[in-house]
Coordinates of C-alpha atoms in Angstrom, one line a residue:
X1 CA 83.0 97.9 153.3
X2 CA 84.9 97.2 150.1
X3 CA 85.1 93.4 148.9
X4 CA 88.5 92.9 147.6
X5 CA 88.4 92.0 143.8
X6 CA 84.7 93.1 143.4
X7 CA 84.2 95.8 140.8
X8 CA 80.6 97.4 140.0
X9 CA 79.0 96.7 136.9
X10 CA 79.2 99.7 134.6
X11 CA 76.8 100.6 132.1
X12 CA 78.0 100.8 128.7
X13 CA 76.5 103.8 126.6
X14 CA 76.9 103.9 122.9
X15 CA 79.7 106.0 121.6
X16 CA 77.2 109.0 120.8
X17 CA 75.8 109.2 124.3
X18 CA 77.3 112.8 124.5
X19 CA 75.8 114.1 121.4
X20 CA 72.5 112.7 122.1
X21 CA 72.7 114.2 126.0
X22 CA 72.0 117.6 124.2
X23 CA 70.0 116.2 121.0
X24 CA 67.3 114.5 123.1
X25 CA 66.3 117.5 125.2
X26 CA 66.4 119.8 122.1
X27 CA 64.1 117.4 120.2
X28 CA 62.0 117.4 123.1
X29 CA 61.5 121.1 123.5
X30 CA 60.8 121.5 119.6
X31 CA 58.0 118.8 120.1
X32 CA 56.8 120.9 122.8
X33 CA 56.9 124.0 121.4
X34 CA 56.0 123.2 117.6
X35 CA 53.9 120.1 117.5
X36 CA 52.0 120.2 120.6
X37 CA 48.9 122.5 122.0
X38 CA 50.0 122.6 125.8
X39 CA 51.2 126.3 125.4
X40 CA 47.8 127.4 124.1
X41 CA 45.7 125.7 126.6
X42 CA 46.7 127.8 129.7
X43 CA 43.7 126.2 131.8
X44 CA 45.3 122.9 131.2
X45 CA 48.8 123.8 132.5
X46 CA 48.2 123.2 136.0
X47 CA 46.6 119.7 135.9
X48 CA 48.8 116.5 136.5
X49 CA 48.2 115.3 133.2
X50 CA 50.5 118.2 131.7
X51 CA 53.4 116.8 133.8
X52 CA 52.7 113.3 133.1
X53 CA 52.7 114.0 129.2
X54 CA 56.1 115.8 129.4
X55 CA 57.5 112.9 131.2
X56 CA 56.2 110.5 128.6
X57 CA 57.4 112.3 125.8
X58 CA 61.0 113.0 127.1
X59 CA 61.2 109.2 128.0
X60 CA 60.0 107.9 124.6
X61 CA 63.2 109.7 123.1
X62 CA 65.6 108.2 125.3
X63 CA 66.0 105.2 122.9
X64 CA 67.2 107.1 120.0
X65 CA 70.6 107.2 122.0
X66 CA 71.1 103.5 120.6
X67 CA 69.5 104.2 117.1
X68 CA 73.2 103.6 115.5
X69 CA 73.5 100.4 117.1
X70 CA 69.8 99.1 116.7
X71 CA 68.1 101.2 114.1
X72 CA 65.4 98.9 113.2
X73 CA 64.4 98.1 117.0
X74 CA 64.6 101.8 118.1
X75 CA 62.2 102.8 115.2
X76 CA 59.9 100.0 116.1
X77 CA 59.9 101.4 119.7
X78 CA 59.4 105.1 118.4
X79 CA 56.2 103.9 116.4
X80 CA 54.7 101.9 119.1
X81 CA 55.2 104.6 121.9
X82 CA 53.7 107.3 119.5
X83 CA 50.8 105.2 118.8
X84 CA 50.6 104.8 122.4
X85 CA 50.5 108.5 123.4
X86 CA 47.3 108.7 121.5
X87 CA 45.6 109.6 125.2
X88 CA 47.8 112.6 125.5
X89 CA 47.0 114.1 121.8
X90 CA 46.7 117.1 121.1
X91 CA 48.2 118.1 124.5
X92 CA 51.6 116.8 123.6
X93 CA 51.9 114.9 119.9
X94 CA 55.2 113.0 119.9
X95 CA 56.2 113.1 116.3
X96 CA 60.0 114.1 116.1
X97 CA 61.4 110.8 117.2
X98 CA 59.9 108.9 114.4
X99 CA 61.7 110.8 111.5
X100 CA 64.9 110.5 113.6
X101 CA 64.6 106.9 114.1
X102 CA 63.9 106.5 110.0
X103 CA 67.0 108.4 109.3
X104 CA 68.9 105.8 111.0
X105 CA 67.5 103.0 109.4
X106 CA 67.9 104.4 106.1
X107 CA 71.6 104.8 106.8
X108 CA 72.3 101.6 108.1
X109 CA 70.0 99.2 106.6
X110 CA 69.1 98.2 102.9
X111 CA 67.0 100.0 100.5
X112 CA 64.3 97.5 101.1
X113 CA 64.1 97.8 104.9
X114 CA 64.2 101.4 104.9
X115 CA 61.2 101.7 102.5
X116 CA 59.3 99.5 104.8
X117 CA 60.1 101.5 107.5
X118 CA 59.1 104.5 105.3
X119 CA 55.7 103.0 105.0
X120 CA 55.2 102.0 108.5
X121 CA 55.8 105.7 109.7
X122 CA 52.5 106.5 108.0
X123 CA 50.9 105.0 110.9
X124 CA 52.1 107.1 113.9
X125 CA 52.3 110.2 111.2
X126 CA 48.6 109.6 110.4
X127 CA 47.5 109.5 114.2
X128 CA 49.5 112.6 114.6
X129 CA 47.9 114.4 112.0
X130 CA 44.4 113.0 113.0
X131 CA 45.0 114.8 116.5
X132 CA 43.8 118.2 114.6
X133 CA 40.1 116.7 114.8
X134 CA 40.5 117.3 118.8
X135 CA 41.2 120.9 118.7
X136 CA 39.7 122.2 115.7
X137 CA 35.7 123.0 116.3
X138 CA 34.3 123.4 112.6
X139 CA 34.5 120.3 110.4
X140 CA 36.0 122.4 107.6
X141 CA 39.0 123.4 109.9
X142 CA 39.4 120.0 111.0
X143 CA 39.7 118.6 107.6
X144 CA 42.0 121.2 106.4
X145 CA 44.3 121.1 109.5
X146 CA 44.4 117.2 109.3
X147 CA 45.0 117.2 105.3
X148 CA 47.9 120.1 106.0
X149 CA 49.3 118.2 108.7
X150 CA 49.4 114.8 107.2
X151 CA 51.0 116.3 104.0
X152 CA 53.7 117.9 106.3
X153 CA 54.5 114.6 108.0
X154 CA 54.7 112.8 104.9
X155 CA 57.2 115.4 103.4
X156 CA 59.4 115.1 106.6
X157 CA 59.5 111.2 106.5
X158 CA 60.4 111.1 102.9
X159 CA 63.1 113.8 103.6
X160 CA 64.4 112.1 106.5
X161 CA 64.5 108.7 104.1
X162 CA 66.1 110.4 101.2
X163 CA 69.0 111.9 103.7
X164 CA 69.4 108.8 105.0
X165 CA 70.0 107.1 101.6
X166 CA 72.3 110.0 100.6
X167 CA 74.3 109.6 103.8
X168 CA 74.5 105.9 103.3
X169 CA 75.9 106.3 99.6
X170 CA 78.4 108.9 101.0
X171 CA 79.8 106.6 103.7
X172 CA 79.8 103.7 101.1
X173 CA 81.9 105.7 98.9
X174 CA 84.4 107.1 101.4
X175 CA 84.8 103.5 102.6
X176 CA 85.5 102.3 99.1
X177 CA 88.1 105.3 98.5
X178 CA 89.8 104.2 102.1
X179 CA 90.0 100.4 100.8
X180 CA 91.5 101.6 97.5
X181 CA 93.6 103.9 99.3
X182 CA 94.8 100.9 101.4
X183 CA 95.5 98.8 98.6
X184 CA 97.4 101.1 96.9
X185 CA 99.6 101.8 99.9
X186 CA 100.1 98.0 100.3
X187 CA 100.9 97.7 96.6
X188 CA 103.5 100.3 96.8
X189 CA 105.2 98.8 100.0
X190 CA 105.6 95.6 98.5
X191 CA 106.8 96.9 95.4
X192 CA 109.6 99.0 97.4
X193 CA 110.6 95.9 99.2
X194 CA 110.9 94.0 95.9
X195 CA 112.8 96.6 94.5
X196 CA 115.1 97.0 97.6
X197 CA 115.9 93.4 97.2
X198 CA 116.5 93.5 93.5
X199 CA 118.7 96.6 94.0
X200 CA 120.5 94.6 96.8
X201 CA 121.5 91.9 94.2
X202 CA 122.7 94.5 92.0
X203 CA 124.9 96.4 94.0
X204 CA 126.2 93.1 95.8
X205 CA 127.0 91.8 92.4
X206 CA 128.9 95.1 91.3
X207 CA 130.9 94.9 94.5
X208 CA 131.9 91.4 93.9
X209 CA 133.1 92.3 90.5
X210 CA 135.3 95.1 91.7
X211 CA 136.6 92.8 94.5
X212 CA 137.7 90.3 92.0
X213 CA 139.2 92.9 89.6
X214 CA 141.2 94.4 92.4
X215 CA 142.5 91.1 93.2
X216 CA 143.6 90.2 89.6
X217 CA 145.0 93.4 89.4
X218 CA 147.4 92.8 92.4
X219 CA 148.5 89.7 91.4
X220 CA 149.7 90.8 87.9
X221 CA 150.8 94.2 89.1
X222 CA 154.4 93.6 88.6
X223 CA 154.1 91.6 85.2
X224 CA 151.3 92.9 83.2
X225 CA 150.7 96.9 83.6
X226 CA 148.1 97.0 80.8
X227 CA 145.9 94.3 82.6
X228 CA 146.2 96.6 85.9
X229 CA 145.2 99.6 83.9
X230 CA 142.1 97.6 82.3
X231 CA 140.9 96.1 85.9
X232 CA 141.3 99.7 87.3
X233 CA 139.0 101.2 84.4
X234 CA 136.4 98.5 85.1
X235 CA 136.7 99.0 88.7
X236 CA 136.0 103.0 88.2
X237 CA 132.8 102.1 85.9
X238 CA 131.4 99.5 88.5
X239 CA 131.9 101.7 91.3
X240 CA 130.1 104.8 89.4
X241 CA 127.3 102.4 88.5
X242 CA 127.2 100.8 92.2
X243 CA 127.0 104.6 93.8
X244 CA 124.0 105.4 91.3
X245 CA 122.2 102.3 92.5
X246 CA 122.8 103.0 96.2
X247 CA 121.2 106.6 95.8
X248 CA 118.2 105.0 94.3
X249 CA 118.3 102.2 97.0
X250 CA 118.4 104.9 100.0
X251 CA 115.0 106.2 98.4
X252 CA 113.3 103.0 98.0
X253 CA 114.3 102.1 101.6
X254 CA 112.8 105.2 103.0
X255 CA 109.4 103.5 103.6
X256 CA 110.3 99.8 103.3
X257 CA 110.8 97.2 106.0
X258 CA 114.7 96.6 106.0
X259 CA 114.3 93.4 108.0
X260 CA 112.1 91.9 105.8
X261 CA 113.8 89.3 103.7
X262 CA 112.3 86.2 101.6
X263 CA 114.3 83.1 100.6
X264 CA 117.1 83.2 98.0
X265 CA 117.5 87.1 98.4
X266 CA 121.0 86.6 99.6
X267 CA 122.1 84.6 96.7
X268 CA 123.9 86.7 94.0
X269 CA 122.3 86.2 90.4
X270 CA 121.5 87.9 87.4
X271 CA 118.5 89.8 87.1
X272 CA 116.4 90.2 84.1
X273 CA 116.7 93.1 81.6
X274 CA 115.7 93.8 77.9
X275 CA 118.3 91.1 76.7
X276 CA 115.9 88.5 78.1
X277 CA 112.8 90.1 76.1
X278 CA 112.9 87.1 73.6
X279 CA 112.1 84.3 76.2
X280 CA 109.3 86.6 77.9
X281 CA 107.7 87.3 74.6
X282 CA 108.0 83.7 73.2
X283 CA 106.2 82.4 76.2
X284 CA 103.4 85.0 75.4
X285 CA 103.1 84.2 71.8
X286 CA 102.8 80.6 72.5
X287 CA 99.6 81.4 74.4
X288 CA 97.9 82.2 71.1
X289 CA 98.1 86.0 71.5
X290 CA 99.2 87.9 68.4
X291 CA 101.9 90.3 69.5
X292 CA 103.2 93.1 67.5
X293 CA 106.5 94.5 68.1
X294 CA 108.1 97.2 66.8
X295 CA 111.7 99.0 67.9
X296 CA 113.1 102.2 66.8
X297 CA 116.5 103.8 67.2
X298 CA 120.0 102.3 68.5
X299 CA 120.0 100.4 71.5
X300 CA 121.9 102.2 74.3
X301 CA 123.2 101.0 77.9
X302 CA 120.7 101.3 80.8
X303 CA 121.7 100.9 84.4
X304 CA 120.9 97.6 85.8
X305 CA 118.1 98.8 88.0
X306 CA 116.5 100.9 84.9
X307 CA 117.0 97.9 82.6
X308 CA 115.1 95.6 85.4
X309 CA 112.5 98.4 85.3
X310 CA 112.0 98.1 81.5
X311 CA 111.8 94.5 81.6
X312 CA 109.2 94.5 84.5
X313 CA 107.1 97.1 82.6
X314 CA 106.9 95.0 79.6
X315 CA 106.2 91.6 81.5
X316 CA 103.4 93.6 83.9
X317 CA 101.8 95.5 80.8
X318 CA 101.6 92.6 78.5
X319 CA 100.4 90.1 81.3
X320 CA 97.9 92.7 82.1
X321 CA 96.6 92.6 78.6
X322 CA 96.3 88.9 78.5
X323 CA 94.7 88.6 81.9
X324 CA 92.0 91.3 81.6
X325 CA 91.6 91.8 77.7
X326 CA 92.1 88.3 76.4
X327 CA 94.0 86.8 73.5
X328 CA 92.2 88.8 70.9
X329 CA 93.0 92.4 72.1
X330 CA 96.0 92.8 69.5
X331 CA 98.6 93.9 71.8
X332 CA 101.5 96.3 70.4
X333 CA 104.7 97.0 71.8
X334 CA 106.9 99.7 71.1
X335 CA 110.3 100.5 72.3
X336 CA 111.6 103.8 71.2
X337 CA 115.3 104.7 72.0
X338 CA 115.6 108.5 72.0
X339 CA 118.9 110.4 72.8
X340 CA 118.3 110.5 76.7
X341 CA 115.6 108.0 77.5
X342 CA 113.9 104.7 76.3
X343 CA 110.2 105.1 75.7
X344 CA 108.1 101.9 76.1
X345 CA 104.6 102.0 74.7
X346 CA 101.7 99.2 75.2
X347 CA 98.7 99.5 73.3
X348 CA 95.6 97.3 72.9
X349 CA 92.3 97.3 71.6
X350 CA 90.3 96.8 74.6
X351 CA 89.9 99.3 77.4
X352 CA 91.4 97.6 80.5
X353 CA 89.6 100.0 82.9
X354 CA 86.4 99.0 81.7
X355 CA 87.2 95.3 81.4
X356 CA 88.5 94.9 84.9
X357 CA 85.3 96.6 86.2
X358 CA 83.2 93.6 84.4
X359 CA 85.4 91.1 86.3
X360 CA 86.6 90.1 89.6
X361 CA 90.1 90.9 88.8
X362 CA 91.9 94.3 89.2
X363 CA 94.8 95.7 87.8
X364 CA 95.2 98.5 90.6
X365 CA 98.0 96.7 92.6
X366 CA 100.2 96.1 89.3
X367 CA 99.8 99.5 88.2
X368 CA 100.4 100.9 91.6
X369 CA 103.6 98.7 91.8
X370 CA 104.8 100.0 88.4
X371 CA 104.4 103.4 89.2
X372 CA 106.5 103.2 92.1
X373 CA 109.3 101.1 90.2
X374 CA 109.2 103.7 87.4
X375 CA 109.4 106.5 90.1
X376 CA 112.5 105.0 91.7
X377 CA 114.1 104.8 88.2
X378 CA 113.7 108.5 87.9
X379 CA 111.3 107.8 85.0
X380 CA 107.4 108.6 84.1
X381 CA 104.5 106.1 83.8
X382 CA 101.0 106.9 82.3
X383 CA 98.2 104.4 81.8
X384 CA 94.5 104.6 80.8
X385 CA 92.4 104.9 77.8
X386 CA 93.4 106.1 74.4
X387 CA 91.8 108.7 72.5
X388 CA 91.8 106.4 69.3
X389 CA 90.1 103.8 71.4
X390 CA 91.4 100.8 73.3
X391 CA 94.1 101.1 76.4
X392 CA 97.5 102.4 76.4
X393 CA 100.6 102.1 78.8
X394 CA 103.4 104.4 78.2
X395 CA 106.8 104.6 80.3
X396 CA 109.9 106.8 80.1
X397 CA 113.1 105.6 81.5
X398 CA 116.4 107.7 81.4
X399 CA 119.2 106.3 79.6
X400 CA 122.7 105.4 81.6
X401 CA 125.2 108.4 82.0
X402 CA 127.7 106.5 79.5
X403 CA 125.8 106.1 76.3
X404 CA 128.2 103.4 74.9
X405 CA 126.4 101.3 72.4
X406 CA 125.1 97.7 73.3
X407 CA 125.0 94.6 71.6
X408 CA 122.7 95.0 68.6
X409 CA 122.3 91.3 68.1
X410 CA 120.2 91.2 71.4
X411 CA 117.5 93.4 69.9
X412 CA 117.3 91.9 66.4
X413 CA 116.1 89.0 68.3
X414 CA 113.0 90.4 69.1
X415 CA 112.7 93.4 66.6
X416 CA 109.9 91.9 64.5
X417 CA 106.5 90.5 65.3

């Protein structure tokens, strides 16, 4: 009769149950043929004690199925049951369970706990080696057999412990790499979303200017043809610029969440650029950090998103120097205007890679975000220790398609230290 709503309780086996269903019988057969004497004592094979020894030997291996979930408990059980098997020795000498359980302890527990388990394994291994006194007749053969078995069991136990520690270190390394990969992935995703919001403002601003220019041209179309021509020229320039920004925007939004917005992203407002470096550099110098600035070449026009990327690179690079290297790192900023690109170089006297290892802070997320930003602007970025000592961040950004010259006065305000 089936009772409604009643379900029989199910025994939850560990995840490795299927694997151990083959491992445990294999260990039992190995123990029988290699470490036991039942195959050599044919006259004993018909006695009930042999069957009892087999059943006992198979039963004590069953707890190994839980070695990954409770390694210390399973190891303790293996040691106790191996010691309790002394009456069966040397007919059946259960020695394979102890090193397998010791390996699990070495993998899942601390070095101190695993070393204590290694020392504890000497007790059942010593009894297993002493079983040779029951089989060898001459005392000399007994001693030689005991010493050889003891050395063998110690080597096996040490090997199981060593393999376990290596496996633990390997697992921890893999977990560390996974955490770093996830951190970089989150940083890249967050940076893409921020870039998308900033590009949204840039494109919206361009469209707004186009609309205003078109409206103004329509009002004076019959009276001032020169003004109409000028407005149409501005509309063409802003339209080309907006199309270039939209192409970058589509690349950024590919892995972004288009429904994610924060307060204020819908408001139109000017984004920072190289023209705003004066305020940024002044604020850093007021912290007491000596800053050397050097500008080479003639300033050119940058697309708004590239101009913003240049500002963020300088901001993030110098902030990392102040945060991780301190005020005495002697940072040096160089802006080199080349024929078709802008080179941004930030040097300092402290290796930030080594510095952030000694602190709780990390520069991994900031650099990952900068790389994503520079890549979206069709540029290149490299950061790492410099061969002359210290740390160097180098970024290359493309210039605008129209290389009309900008306002030189905005450069001279911060072109010297």
